[in-house]
Coordinates of C-alpha atoms and ligand atoms in Angstrom, one line a residue:
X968 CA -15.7 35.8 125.4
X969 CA -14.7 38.8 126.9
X970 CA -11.0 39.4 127.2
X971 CA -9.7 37.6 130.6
X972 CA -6.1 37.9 133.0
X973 CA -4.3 34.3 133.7
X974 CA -6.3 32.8 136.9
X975 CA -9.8 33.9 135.3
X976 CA -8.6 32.5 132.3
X977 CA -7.2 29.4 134.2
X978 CA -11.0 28.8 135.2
X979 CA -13.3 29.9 131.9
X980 CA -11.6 29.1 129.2
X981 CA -13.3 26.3 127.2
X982 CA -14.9 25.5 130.2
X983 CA -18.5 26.2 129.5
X984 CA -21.0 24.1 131.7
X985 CA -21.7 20.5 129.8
X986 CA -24.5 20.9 127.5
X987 CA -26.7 17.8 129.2
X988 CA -26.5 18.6 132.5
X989 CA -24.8 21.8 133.0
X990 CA -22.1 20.8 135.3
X991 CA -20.1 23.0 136.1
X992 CA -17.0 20.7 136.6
X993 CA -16.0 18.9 132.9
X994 CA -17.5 15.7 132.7
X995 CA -14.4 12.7 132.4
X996 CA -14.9 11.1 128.9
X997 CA -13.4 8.2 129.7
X998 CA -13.9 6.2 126.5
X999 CA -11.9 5.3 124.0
X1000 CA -14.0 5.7 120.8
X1001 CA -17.3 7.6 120.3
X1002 CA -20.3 6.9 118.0
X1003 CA -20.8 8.4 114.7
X1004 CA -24.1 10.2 113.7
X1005 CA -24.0 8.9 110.1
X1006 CA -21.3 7.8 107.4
X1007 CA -21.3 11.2 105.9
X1008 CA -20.7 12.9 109.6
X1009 CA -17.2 12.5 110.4
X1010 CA -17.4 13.4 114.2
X1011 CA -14.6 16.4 115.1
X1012 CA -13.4 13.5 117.9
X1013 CA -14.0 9.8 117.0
X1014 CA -11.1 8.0 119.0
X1015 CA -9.2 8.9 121.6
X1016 CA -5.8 8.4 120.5
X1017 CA -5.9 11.4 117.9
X1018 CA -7.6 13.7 120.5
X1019 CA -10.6 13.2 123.7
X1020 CA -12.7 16.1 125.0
X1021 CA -11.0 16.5 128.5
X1022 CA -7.6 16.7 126.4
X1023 CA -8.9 19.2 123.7
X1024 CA -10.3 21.2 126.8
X1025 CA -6.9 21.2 128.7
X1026 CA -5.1 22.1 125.4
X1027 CA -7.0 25.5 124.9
X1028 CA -6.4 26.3 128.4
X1029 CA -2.8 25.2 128.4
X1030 CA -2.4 27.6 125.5
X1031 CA -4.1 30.6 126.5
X1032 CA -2.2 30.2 129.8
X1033 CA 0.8 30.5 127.2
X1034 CA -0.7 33.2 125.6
X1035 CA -0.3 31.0 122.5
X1036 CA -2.8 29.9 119.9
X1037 CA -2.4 26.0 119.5
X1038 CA -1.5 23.3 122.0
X1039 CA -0.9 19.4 121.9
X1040 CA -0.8 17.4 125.2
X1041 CA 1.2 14.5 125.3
X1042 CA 1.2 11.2 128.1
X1043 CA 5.2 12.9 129.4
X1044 CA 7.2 15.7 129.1
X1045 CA 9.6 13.8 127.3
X1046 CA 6.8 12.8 124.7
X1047 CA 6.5 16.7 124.2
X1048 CA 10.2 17.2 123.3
X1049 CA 10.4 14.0 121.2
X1050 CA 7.8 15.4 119.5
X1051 CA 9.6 18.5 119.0
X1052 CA 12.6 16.7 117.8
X1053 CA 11.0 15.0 114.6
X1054 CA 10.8 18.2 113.0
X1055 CA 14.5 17.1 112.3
X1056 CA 15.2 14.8 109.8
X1057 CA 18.2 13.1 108.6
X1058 CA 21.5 15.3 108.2
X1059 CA 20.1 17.8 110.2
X1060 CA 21.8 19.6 113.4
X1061 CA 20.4 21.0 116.5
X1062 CA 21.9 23.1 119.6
X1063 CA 20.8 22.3 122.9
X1064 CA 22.2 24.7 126.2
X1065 CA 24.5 23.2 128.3
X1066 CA 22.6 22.9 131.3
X1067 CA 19.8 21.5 129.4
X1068 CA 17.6 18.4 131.7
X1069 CA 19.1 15.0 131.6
X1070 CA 16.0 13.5 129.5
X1071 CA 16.5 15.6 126.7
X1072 CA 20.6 15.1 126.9
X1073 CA 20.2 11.3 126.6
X1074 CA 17.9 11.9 123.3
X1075 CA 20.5 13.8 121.7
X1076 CA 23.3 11.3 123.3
X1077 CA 21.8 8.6 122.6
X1078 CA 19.2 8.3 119.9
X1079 CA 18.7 11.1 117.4
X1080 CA 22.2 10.1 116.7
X1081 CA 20.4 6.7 115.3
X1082 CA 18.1 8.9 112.7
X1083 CA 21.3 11.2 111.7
X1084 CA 20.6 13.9 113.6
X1085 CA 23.5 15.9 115.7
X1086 CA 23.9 17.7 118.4
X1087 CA 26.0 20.4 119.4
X1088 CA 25.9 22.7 122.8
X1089 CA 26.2 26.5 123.5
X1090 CA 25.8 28.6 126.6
X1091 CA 22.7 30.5 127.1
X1092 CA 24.0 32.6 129.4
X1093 CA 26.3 33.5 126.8
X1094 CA 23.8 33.9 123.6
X1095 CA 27.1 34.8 121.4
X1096 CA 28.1 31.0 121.8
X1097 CA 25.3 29.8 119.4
X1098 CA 27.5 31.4 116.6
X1099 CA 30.4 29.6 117.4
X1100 CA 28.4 25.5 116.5
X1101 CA 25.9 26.9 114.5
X1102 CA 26.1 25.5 110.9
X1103 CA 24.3 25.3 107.7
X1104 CA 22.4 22.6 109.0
X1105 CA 21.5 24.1 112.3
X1106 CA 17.9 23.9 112.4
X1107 CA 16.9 23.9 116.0
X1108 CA 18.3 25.1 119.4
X1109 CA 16.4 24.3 122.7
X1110 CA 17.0 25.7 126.4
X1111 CA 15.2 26.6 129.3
X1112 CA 15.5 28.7 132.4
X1113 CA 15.7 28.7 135.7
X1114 CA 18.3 26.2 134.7
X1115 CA 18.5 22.9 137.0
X1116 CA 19.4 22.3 139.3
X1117 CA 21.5 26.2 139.3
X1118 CA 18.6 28.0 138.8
X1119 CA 20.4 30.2 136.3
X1120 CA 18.4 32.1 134.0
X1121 CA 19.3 33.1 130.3
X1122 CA 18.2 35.8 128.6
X1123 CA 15.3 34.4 127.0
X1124 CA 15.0 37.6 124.3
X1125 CA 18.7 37.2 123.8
X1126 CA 18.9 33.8 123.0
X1127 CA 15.9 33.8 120.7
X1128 CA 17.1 36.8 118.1
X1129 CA 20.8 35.5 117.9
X1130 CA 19.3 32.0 116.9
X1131 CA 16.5 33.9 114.7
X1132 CA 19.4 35.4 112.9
X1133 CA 20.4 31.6 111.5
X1134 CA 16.3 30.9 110.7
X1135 CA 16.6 28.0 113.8
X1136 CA 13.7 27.1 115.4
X1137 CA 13.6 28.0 119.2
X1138 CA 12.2 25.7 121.3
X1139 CA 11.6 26.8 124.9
X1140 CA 10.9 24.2 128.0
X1141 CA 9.1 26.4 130.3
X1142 CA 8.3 23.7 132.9
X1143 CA 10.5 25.2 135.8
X1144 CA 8.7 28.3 135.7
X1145 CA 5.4 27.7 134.4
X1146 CA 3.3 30.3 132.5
X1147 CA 2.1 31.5 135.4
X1148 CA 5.8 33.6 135.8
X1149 CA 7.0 33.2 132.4
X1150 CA 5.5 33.2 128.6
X1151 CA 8.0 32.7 126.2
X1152 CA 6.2 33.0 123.3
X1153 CA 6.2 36.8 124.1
X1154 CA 9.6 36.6 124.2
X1155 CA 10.5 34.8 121.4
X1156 CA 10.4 31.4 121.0
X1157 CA 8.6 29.3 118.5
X1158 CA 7.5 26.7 120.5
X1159 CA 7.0 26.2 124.3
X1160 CA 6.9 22.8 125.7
X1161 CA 5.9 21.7 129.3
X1162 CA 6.3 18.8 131.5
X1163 CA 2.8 19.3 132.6
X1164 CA 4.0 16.4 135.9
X1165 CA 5.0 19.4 137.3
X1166 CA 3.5 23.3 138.1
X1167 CA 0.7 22.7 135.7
X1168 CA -0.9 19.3 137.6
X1169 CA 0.8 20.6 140.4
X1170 CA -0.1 17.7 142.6
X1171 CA 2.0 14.9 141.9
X1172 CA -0.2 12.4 140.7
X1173 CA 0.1 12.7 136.7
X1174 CA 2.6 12.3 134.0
X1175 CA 2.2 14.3 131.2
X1176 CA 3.2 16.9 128.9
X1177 CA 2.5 19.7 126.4
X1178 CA 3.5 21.7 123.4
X1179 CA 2.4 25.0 122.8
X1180 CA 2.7 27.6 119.5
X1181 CA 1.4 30.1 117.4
X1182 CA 2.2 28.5 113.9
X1183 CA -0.3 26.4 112.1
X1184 CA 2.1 24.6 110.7
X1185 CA 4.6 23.1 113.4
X1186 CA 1.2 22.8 115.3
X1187 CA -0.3 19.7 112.4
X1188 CA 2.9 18.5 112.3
X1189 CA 2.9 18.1 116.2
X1190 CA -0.5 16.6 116.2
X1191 CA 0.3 14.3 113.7
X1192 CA 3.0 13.0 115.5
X1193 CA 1.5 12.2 118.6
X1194 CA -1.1 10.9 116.5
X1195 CA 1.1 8.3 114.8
X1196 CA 3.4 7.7 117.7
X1197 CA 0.4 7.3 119.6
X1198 CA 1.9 9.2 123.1
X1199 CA -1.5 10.4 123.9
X1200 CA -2.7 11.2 127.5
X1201 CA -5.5 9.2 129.0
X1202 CA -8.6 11.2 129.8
X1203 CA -8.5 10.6 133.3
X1204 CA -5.0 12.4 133.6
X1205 CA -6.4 15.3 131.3
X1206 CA -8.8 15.4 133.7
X1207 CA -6.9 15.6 136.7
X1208 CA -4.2 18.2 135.1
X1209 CA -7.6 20.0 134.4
X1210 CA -8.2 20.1 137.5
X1211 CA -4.7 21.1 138.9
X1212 CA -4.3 24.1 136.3
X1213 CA -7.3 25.5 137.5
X1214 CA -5.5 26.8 140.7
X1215 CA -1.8 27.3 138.5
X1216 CA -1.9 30.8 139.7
X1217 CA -2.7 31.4 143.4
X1218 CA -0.2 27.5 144.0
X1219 CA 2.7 29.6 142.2
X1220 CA 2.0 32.7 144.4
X1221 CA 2.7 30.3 147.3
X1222 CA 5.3 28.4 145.7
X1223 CA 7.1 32.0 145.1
X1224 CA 6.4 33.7 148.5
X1225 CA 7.7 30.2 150.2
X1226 CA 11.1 29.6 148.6
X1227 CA 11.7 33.3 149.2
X1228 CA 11.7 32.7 152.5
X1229 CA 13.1 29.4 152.9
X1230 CA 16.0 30.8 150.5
X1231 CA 16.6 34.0 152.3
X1232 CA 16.7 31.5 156.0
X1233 CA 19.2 29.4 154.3
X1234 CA 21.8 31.8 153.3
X1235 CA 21.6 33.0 157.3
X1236 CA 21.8 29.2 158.4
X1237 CA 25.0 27.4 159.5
X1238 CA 27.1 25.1 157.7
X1239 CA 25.2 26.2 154.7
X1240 CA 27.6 27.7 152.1
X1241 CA 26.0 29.1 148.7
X1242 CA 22.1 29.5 148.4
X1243 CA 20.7 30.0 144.7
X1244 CA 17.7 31.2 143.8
X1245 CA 16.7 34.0 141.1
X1246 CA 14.6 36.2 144.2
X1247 CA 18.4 36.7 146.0
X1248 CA 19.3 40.2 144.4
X1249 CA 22.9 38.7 144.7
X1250 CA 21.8 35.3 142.1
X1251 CA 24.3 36.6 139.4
X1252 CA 20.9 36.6 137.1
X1253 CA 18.5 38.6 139.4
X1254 CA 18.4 41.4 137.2
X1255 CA 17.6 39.0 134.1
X1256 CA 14.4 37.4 135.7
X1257 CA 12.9 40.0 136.9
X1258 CA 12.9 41.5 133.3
X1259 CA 11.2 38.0 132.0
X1260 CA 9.4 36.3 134.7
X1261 CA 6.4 37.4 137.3
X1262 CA 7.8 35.6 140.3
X1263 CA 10.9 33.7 140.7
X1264 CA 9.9 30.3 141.3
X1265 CA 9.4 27.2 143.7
X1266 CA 12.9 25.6 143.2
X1267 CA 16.0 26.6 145.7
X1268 CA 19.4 24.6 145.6
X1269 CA 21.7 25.2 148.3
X1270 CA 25.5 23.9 149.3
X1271 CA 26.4 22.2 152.5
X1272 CA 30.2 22.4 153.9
X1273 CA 30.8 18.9 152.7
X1274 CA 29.3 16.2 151.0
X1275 CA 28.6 14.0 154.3
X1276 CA 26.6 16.9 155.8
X1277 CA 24.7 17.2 152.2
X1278 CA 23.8 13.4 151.9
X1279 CA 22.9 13.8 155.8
X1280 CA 20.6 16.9 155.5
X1281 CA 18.9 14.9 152.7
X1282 CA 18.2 12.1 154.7
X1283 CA 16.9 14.0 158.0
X1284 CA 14.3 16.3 157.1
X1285 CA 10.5 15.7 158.2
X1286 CA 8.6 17.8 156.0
X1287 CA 10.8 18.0 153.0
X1288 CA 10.2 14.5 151.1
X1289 CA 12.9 12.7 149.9
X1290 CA 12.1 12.4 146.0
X1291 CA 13.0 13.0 142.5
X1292 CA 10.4 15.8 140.8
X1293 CA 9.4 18.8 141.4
X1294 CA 5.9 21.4 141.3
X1295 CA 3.6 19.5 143.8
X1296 CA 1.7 21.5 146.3
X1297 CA 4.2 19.0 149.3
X1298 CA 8.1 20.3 149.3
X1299 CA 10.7 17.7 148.1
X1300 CA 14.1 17.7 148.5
X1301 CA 16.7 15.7 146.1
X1302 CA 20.1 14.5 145.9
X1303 CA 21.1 15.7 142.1
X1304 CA 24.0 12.9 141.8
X1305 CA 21.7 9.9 142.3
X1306 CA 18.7 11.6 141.2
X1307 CA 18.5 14.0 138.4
X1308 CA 21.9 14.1 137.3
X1309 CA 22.8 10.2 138.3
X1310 CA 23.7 9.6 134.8
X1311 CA 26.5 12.5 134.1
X1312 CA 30.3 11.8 135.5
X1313 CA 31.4 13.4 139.1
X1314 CA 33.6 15.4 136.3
X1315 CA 30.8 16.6 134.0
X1316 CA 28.3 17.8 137.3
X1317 CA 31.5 20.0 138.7
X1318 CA 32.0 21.0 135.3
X1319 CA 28.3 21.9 135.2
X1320 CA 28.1 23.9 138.8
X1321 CA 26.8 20.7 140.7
X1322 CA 29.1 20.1 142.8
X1323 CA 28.5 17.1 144.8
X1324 CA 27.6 19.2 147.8
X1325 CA 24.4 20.7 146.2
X1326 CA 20.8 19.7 147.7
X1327 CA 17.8 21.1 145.4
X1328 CA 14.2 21.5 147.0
X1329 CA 11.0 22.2 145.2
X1330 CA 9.3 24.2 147.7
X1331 CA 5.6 23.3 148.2
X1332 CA 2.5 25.4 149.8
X1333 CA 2.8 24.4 153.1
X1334 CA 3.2 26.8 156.1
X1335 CA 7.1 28.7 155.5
X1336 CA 7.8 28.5 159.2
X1337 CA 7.2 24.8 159.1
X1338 CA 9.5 24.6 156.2
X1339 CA 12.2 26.7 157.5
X1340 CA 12.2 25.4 161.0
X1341 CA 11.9 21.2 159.3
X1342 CA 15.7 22.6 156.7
X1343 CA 17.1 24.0 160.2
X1344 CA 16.4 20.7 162.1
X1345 CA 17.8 18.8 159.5
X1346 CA 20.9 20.5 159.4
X1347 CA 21.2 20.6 163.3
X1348 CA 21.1 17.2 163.1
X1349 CA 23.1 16.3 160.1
X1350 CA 26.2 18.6 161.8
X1351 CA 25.4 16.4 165.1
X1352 CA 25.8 12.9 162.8
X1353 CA 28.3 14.0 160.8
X1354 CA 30.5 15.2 163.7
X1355 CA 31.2 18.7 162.4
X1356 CA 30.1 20.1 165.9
Ligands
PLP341 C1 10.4 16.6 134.3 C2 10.9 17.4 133.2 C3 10.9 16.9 131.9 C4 10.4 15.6 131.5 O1 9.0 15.5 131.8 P1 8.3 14.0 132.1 O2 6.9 14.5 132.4 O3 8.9 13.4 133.3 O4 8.5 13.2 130.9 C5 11.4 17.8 130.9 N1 11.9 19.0 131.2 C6 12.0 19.4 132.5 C7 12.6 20.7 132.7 C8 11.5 18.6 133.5 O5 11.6 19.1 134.8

């Protein structure tokens, strides 16, 4: 093949017509086990819980959008970084970045503890941290960025050749971005892993996740996990991620162009007190994403005057969805204390930067006047109910 940028490569790659009939979409192999030709012709896919066409398909695509040479797709995101995770064993310590999301947290809270494996945390935005809890059995470190719901972005380089220095390896979950603005296997890390729910199905209709990386060994080991944990995607969602990745670019143009705009109306908008998002040349990492990342993003957060008038703005959009998640083509809007942060302490989300004031919106494709004029109504109205006018 001839050498191809992101949203050709998004539509070609391992994505030759089907042999029989030469259609042009991927045909769904929706079974669960497929026929062998003879005893002494093991067939390279023979059930679908060790791998299925429309996920081998998605796999190369997922990692040449990662500009990496091996992917494993997996039924969650949380699959993804469990699977990450068993390349600890007993007596063995990992660092994880403070700001890391909740699923992984409650892993390293709750159950690596059970198969001896601890935890310690560091600040990325401080990469000097990592030598403070690094220890002889530091094997691991994982962080992401933009952060959530702060949208803060670490130095990914940074990060990556202080925790080199120790031989950890670095994983990187890359699903806020997407590798449509960020690859950070260029930049360092050993393996990427991606709730695939999100920018990469972009339509909010499928779970999944992925793990991406250029070395041959953490890839078997990866496949053989999902393999014997059995946390394989079904084809029909391989299909339909297919099918959403295809347009991964030109949505995250949108997404982009959209929450620049609907962040730049908010910081102008009353009763609206901090606005965070990486495209504000005052976000105190502005400087840092645009040295890493294409574009900065679908996801704004933003703080209200007081919590009443937050809970209220949630409640009173029209456009803006009310819902956990994040990456679908429709905008959402969340409540980080019951939703993605319900199960940290009022103390440990102000301790964090979430204070309970905070809305976070995953900005979708729709017209940006529609979206800014639905965030102002909302406001209007939740100053109106709350009596602060
Ligand atoms: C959603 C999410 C996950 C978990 O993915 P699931 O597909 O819900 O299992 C992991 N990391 C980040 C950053 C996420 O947003």
């Amino acid at each position: 093949m001839i050498p191809m940028r992101f949203a050709t490569r998004a539509l070609r790659v391992a994505q030759e017509p089907d042999p029989k009939f030469r259609a042009v979409v991927p045909p769904l192999y929706q079974s669960s086990t497929f026929a062998w030709e003879s005893l002494d012709d093991i067939p390279k896919i023979d059930y679908t819980r060790c791998t299925n066409p429309n996920r081998d398909m998605l796999e190369q695509v997922v990692a040449s959008l990662e500009n990496g040479r091996f992917g494993v797709l997996y039924s969650s995101g949380m699959a993804a970084i469990a699977a990450t995770f068993s390349l600890l064993q007993n007596g063995d310590h990992m660092l994880m970045a403070e700001d890391i999301y909740g699923g992984t947290f409650r892993l390293a809270e709750k159950y690596l503890p059970k198969q001896g494996i601890t935890t310690s945390f560091f600040d990325a935005h401080n990469p000097e941290t990592i030598r403070k809890v690094v220890t002889p059995q530091t094997k691991l470190l994982i962080f992401e960025s933009p952060t959530n719901p702060t949208l803060r972005c670490p130095d990914l380089r940074k990060v990556a050749e202080v925790a080199h220095e120790y031989g950890l390896t670095v994983v990187f979950d890359n699903t806020f971005a997407s590798p449509a603005l960020q690859n950070p296997l260029d930049l360092g890390s050993d393996i990427v892993v991606h709730s695939t729910t999100k920018y990469i199905s972009g339509h909010s209709d499928v779970i999944g996740g992925a793990t991406i990386t250029n070395d041959l060994d953490i890839q078997n080991h990866l496949f053989e996990w999902n393999k014997a944990y059995g946390c394989a995607p079904s084809p029909f969602d391989n299909w339909l991620s297919l099918r959403g990745v295809r347009t991964l670019g030109l949505r995250m143009e949108k997404h982009c162009s959209n929450a620049q705009i609907v962040a730049e109306a908010l910081t102008k908008a009353e009763g609206v007190t901090k606005v965070h998002y990486p495209g504000l040349p005052d976000h105190p990492d502005h400087e840092i994403a645009k040295s890493q990342m294409r574009g900065f993003g679908g996801m704004v957060s933003f703080e209200l005057e007081t919590v009443e008038l937050a809970r209220a703005v949630a409640e009173s959009t029209k456009v803006f969805l009310l819902a956990e998640s994040l990456g679908g083509v429709e905008s959402l809007v969340a409540y980080p204390p019951l939703m993605s942060h319900a199960t940290m302490t009022e103390e440990q989300r102000v301790e964090r930067g979430i204070p309970p004031t905070m809305l976070r919106l995953s900005v979708g494709i729709e017209d940006p006047e529609d979206l800014v004029e639905d965030l102002i109504q909302a406001i209007a109205s939740a100053r109106k109910t709350t009596a602060l006018v």
